[in-house]
C-alpha cells in the first residue's frame, strides 16, 4: 500500500518523534511505501529514516521552493511547481492517508483530503494520528460540525482517529483489505 503521510518538517520533541518513528517502522516492516512531502528535515526526516531502515520504499513530492531540502536517495522524488500541485500529486500517488502532528501546511493538507471525501471525490481511508492529544481540539471541532449539520456524511466516514501508531496502520490495512 502507498501511504501518504502529512506531517511537520519541524524539529520536534521526543513525545512526537518517538510515535512517528514507531509508525514509520511499522509501515516499512509491513512492506508499504511512504508517500510524503519529500523533505529531509525534522519530523519528515524521522519518518523517512524509519521507513527506509525497516525496508519500505520512499516516494517524495517536494515543491520548487523547498527543493533544496528534498531527500537524496528516495526511491522516487518529484518536484511540484506549487503547493496545490504537490497536494494533488501526493494524493494521486497514495492509497491511504495518515495525518500526523504538524502546523498550518499539515492542516491545509488534512482539510483538503477531508473535503474531497465529504463530496465523494475519494474513498481513500484517512487516519488522524492524535499523538499526545495534539488534535483533541480539532476532533472536538469536527464533532461540533457534525452535530450542527455542517457535514453531509458522518464524521466516522471521513476520518478515523487513532491514538497509537499500531492502531493507525491496522485501520488502514483493514480498510484496504491488506493482511
PDB file of N, CA and C in Angstrom, residues 6-8 99-103 106-107 110 128-142 161:
ATOM      1  N   UNK A   6       0.911  13.174   5.955  1.00  0.00           N
ATOM      2  CA  UNK A   6       1.009  14.622   6.078  1.00  0.00           C
ATOM      3  C   UNK A   6       1.544  14.904   7.472  1.00  0.00           C
ATOM      4  N   UNK A   7       2.628  15.688   7.556  1.00  0.00           N
ATOM      5  CA  UNK A   7       3.256  15.934   8.849  1.00  0.00           C
ATOM      6  C   UNK A   7       4.205  17.114   8.776  1.00  0.00           C
ATOM      7  N   UNK A   8       4.697  17.503   9.912  1.00  0.00           N
ATOM      8  CA  UNK A   8       5.584  18.644  10.055  1.00  0.00           C
ATOM      9  C   UNK A   8       6.999  18.350   9.568  1.00  0.00           C
ATOM     10  N   UNK A  99      -2.569  11.542   8.890  1.00  0.00           N
ATOM     11  CA  UNK A  99      -2.264  12.919   9.283  1.00  0.00           C
ATOM     12  C   UNK A  99      -1.583  12.849  10.638  1.00  0.00           C
ATOM     13  N   UNK A 100      -0.324  13.281  10.670  1.00  0.00           N
ATOM     14  CA  UNK A 100       0.424  13.331  11.935  1.00  0.00           C
ATOM     15  C   UNK A 100       0.490  14.775  12.421  1.00  0.00           C
ATOM     16  N   UNK A 101       1.203  15.003  13.500  1.00  0.00           N
ATOM     17  CA  UNK A 101       1.320  16.347  14.047  1.00  0.00           C
ATOM     18  C   UNK A 101       1.947  17.282  13.021  1.00  0.00           C
ATOM     19  N   UNK A 102       1.476  18.516  13.014  1.00  0.00           N
ATOM     20  CA  UNK A 102       2.018  19.485  12.076  1.00  0.00           C
ATOM     21  C   UNK A 102       1.398  20.852  12.281  1.00  0.00           C
ATOM     22  N   UNK A 103       1.822  21.767  11.437  1.00  0.00           N
ATOM     23  CA  UNK A 103       1.352  23.148  11.509  1.00  0.00           C
ATOM     24  C   UNK A 103       0.308  23.448  10.450  1.00  0.00           C
ATOM     25  N   UNK A 106       0.200  21.170   7.276  1.00  0.00           N
ATOM     26  CA  UNK A 106      -0.407  19.868   7.554  1.00  0.00           C
ATOM     27  C   UNK A 106      -1.925  20.011   7.666  1.00  0.00           C
ATOM     28  N   UNK A 107      -2.365  21.072   8.324  1.00  0.00           N
ATOM     29  CA  UNK A 107      -3.804  21.307   8.466  1.00  0.00           C
ATOM     30  C   UNK A 107      -4.453  21.557   7.105  1.00  0.00           C
ATOM     31  N   UNK A 110      -4.704  18.219   5.396  1.00  0.00           N
ATOM     32  CA  UNK A 110      -5.726  17.401   6.055  1.00  0.00           C
ATOM     33  C   UNK A 110      -7.126  17.833   5.638  1.00  0.00           C
ATOM     34  N   UNK A 128      -6.296  10.159  11.389  1.00  0.00           N
ATOM     35  CA  UNK A 128      -5.672  11.265  12.090  1.00  0.00           C
ATOM     36  C   UNK A 128      -5.000  10.657  13.315  1.00  0.00           C
ATOM     37  N   UNK A 129      -3.661  10.650  13.329  1.00  0.00           N
ATOM     38  CA  UNK A 129      -2.903  10.090  14.449  1.00  0.00           C
ATOM     39  C   UNK A 129      -2.764  11.180  15.509  1.00  0.00           C
ATOM     40  N   UNK A 130      -3.538  11.025  16.560  1.00  0.00           N
ATOM     41  CA  UNK A 130      -3.676  12.053  17.599  1.00  0.00           C
ATOM     42  C   UNK A 130      -2.618  11.889  18.694  1.00  0.00           C
ATOM     43  N   UNK A 131      -1.365  12.013  18.316  1.00  0.00           N
ATOM     44  CA  UNK A 131      -0.247  11.839  19.233  1.00  0.00           C
ATOM     45  C   UNK A 131      -0.312  12.849  20.384  1.00  0.00           C
ATOM     46  N   UNK A 132      -0.245  12.320  21.597  1.00  0.00           N
ATOM     47  CA  UNK A 132      -0.230  13.158  22.807  1.00  0.00           C
ATOM     48  C   UNK A 132      -1.418  14.127  22.853  1.00  0.00           C
ATOM     49  N   UNK A 133      -2.540  13.738  22.248  1.00  0.00           N
ATOM     50  CA  UNK A 133      -3.726  14.595  22.261  1.00  0.00           C
ATOM     51  C   UNK A 133      -3.585  15.851  21.420  1.00  0.00           C
ATOM     52  N   UNK A 134      -2.603  15.864  20.503  1.00  0.00           N
ATOM     53  CA  UNK A 134      -2.319  17.059  19.710  1.00  0.00           C
ATOM     54  C   UNK A 134      -3.560  17.587  18.981  1.00  0.00           C
ATOM     55  N   UNK A 135      -4.397  16.674  18.497  1.00  0.00           N
ATOM     56  CA  UNK A 135      -5.571  17.086  17.720  1.00  0.00           C
ATOM     57  C   UNK A 135      -6.879  17.007  18.505  1.00  0.00           C
ATOM     58  N   UNK A 136      -6.825  17.001  19.837  1.00  0.00           N
ATOM     59  CA  UNK A 136      -8.054  16.946  20.627  1.00  0.00           C
ATOM     60  C   UNK A 136      -9.001  18.098  20.295  1.00  0.00           C
ATOM     61  N   UNK A 137      -8.471  19.296  20.154  1.00  0.00           N
ATOM     62  CA  UNK A 137      -9.302  20.461  19.834  1.00  0.00           C
ATOM     63  C   UNK A 137      -9.935  20.343  18.455  1.00  0.00           C
ATOM     64  N   UNK A 138      -9.175  19.849  17.491  1.00  0.00           N
ATOM     65  CA  UNK A 138      -9.692  19.671  16.133  1.00  0.00           C
ATOM     66  C   UNK A 138     -10.775  18.591  16.120  1.00  0.00           C
ATOM     67  N   UNK A 139     -10.542  17.536  16.870  1.00  0.00           N
ATOM     68  CA  UNK A 139     -11.522  16.450  16.977  1.00  0.00           C
ATOM     69  C   UNK A 139     -12.843  17.000  17.539  1.00  0.00           C
ATOM     70  N   UNK A 140     -12.737  17.824  18.560  1.00  0.00           N
ATOM     71  CA  UNK A 140     -13.919  18.443  19.152  1.00  0.00           C
ATOM     72  C   UNK A 140     -14.627  19.339  18.131  1.00  0.00           C
ATOM     73  N   UNK A 141     -13.854  20.099  17.354  1.00  0.00           N
ATOM     74  CA  UNK A 141     -14.443  20.977  16.338  1.00  0.00           C
ATOM     75  C   UNK A 141     -15.154  20.164  15.260  1.00  0.00           C
ATOM     76  N   UNK A 142     -14.535  19.063  14.812  1.00  0.00           N
ATOM     77  CA  UNK A 142     -15.168  18.194  13.818  1.00  0.00           C
ATOM     78  C   UNK A 142     -16.482  17.629  14.351  1.00  0.00           C
ATOM     79  N   UNK A 161      -9.876   8.403  14.009  1.00  0.00           N
ATOM     80  CA  UNK A 161      -8.943   8.965  14.982  1.00  0.00           C
ATOM     81  C   UNK A 161      -8.223   7.827  15.688  1.00  0.00           C
TER      82      UNK A 161
END
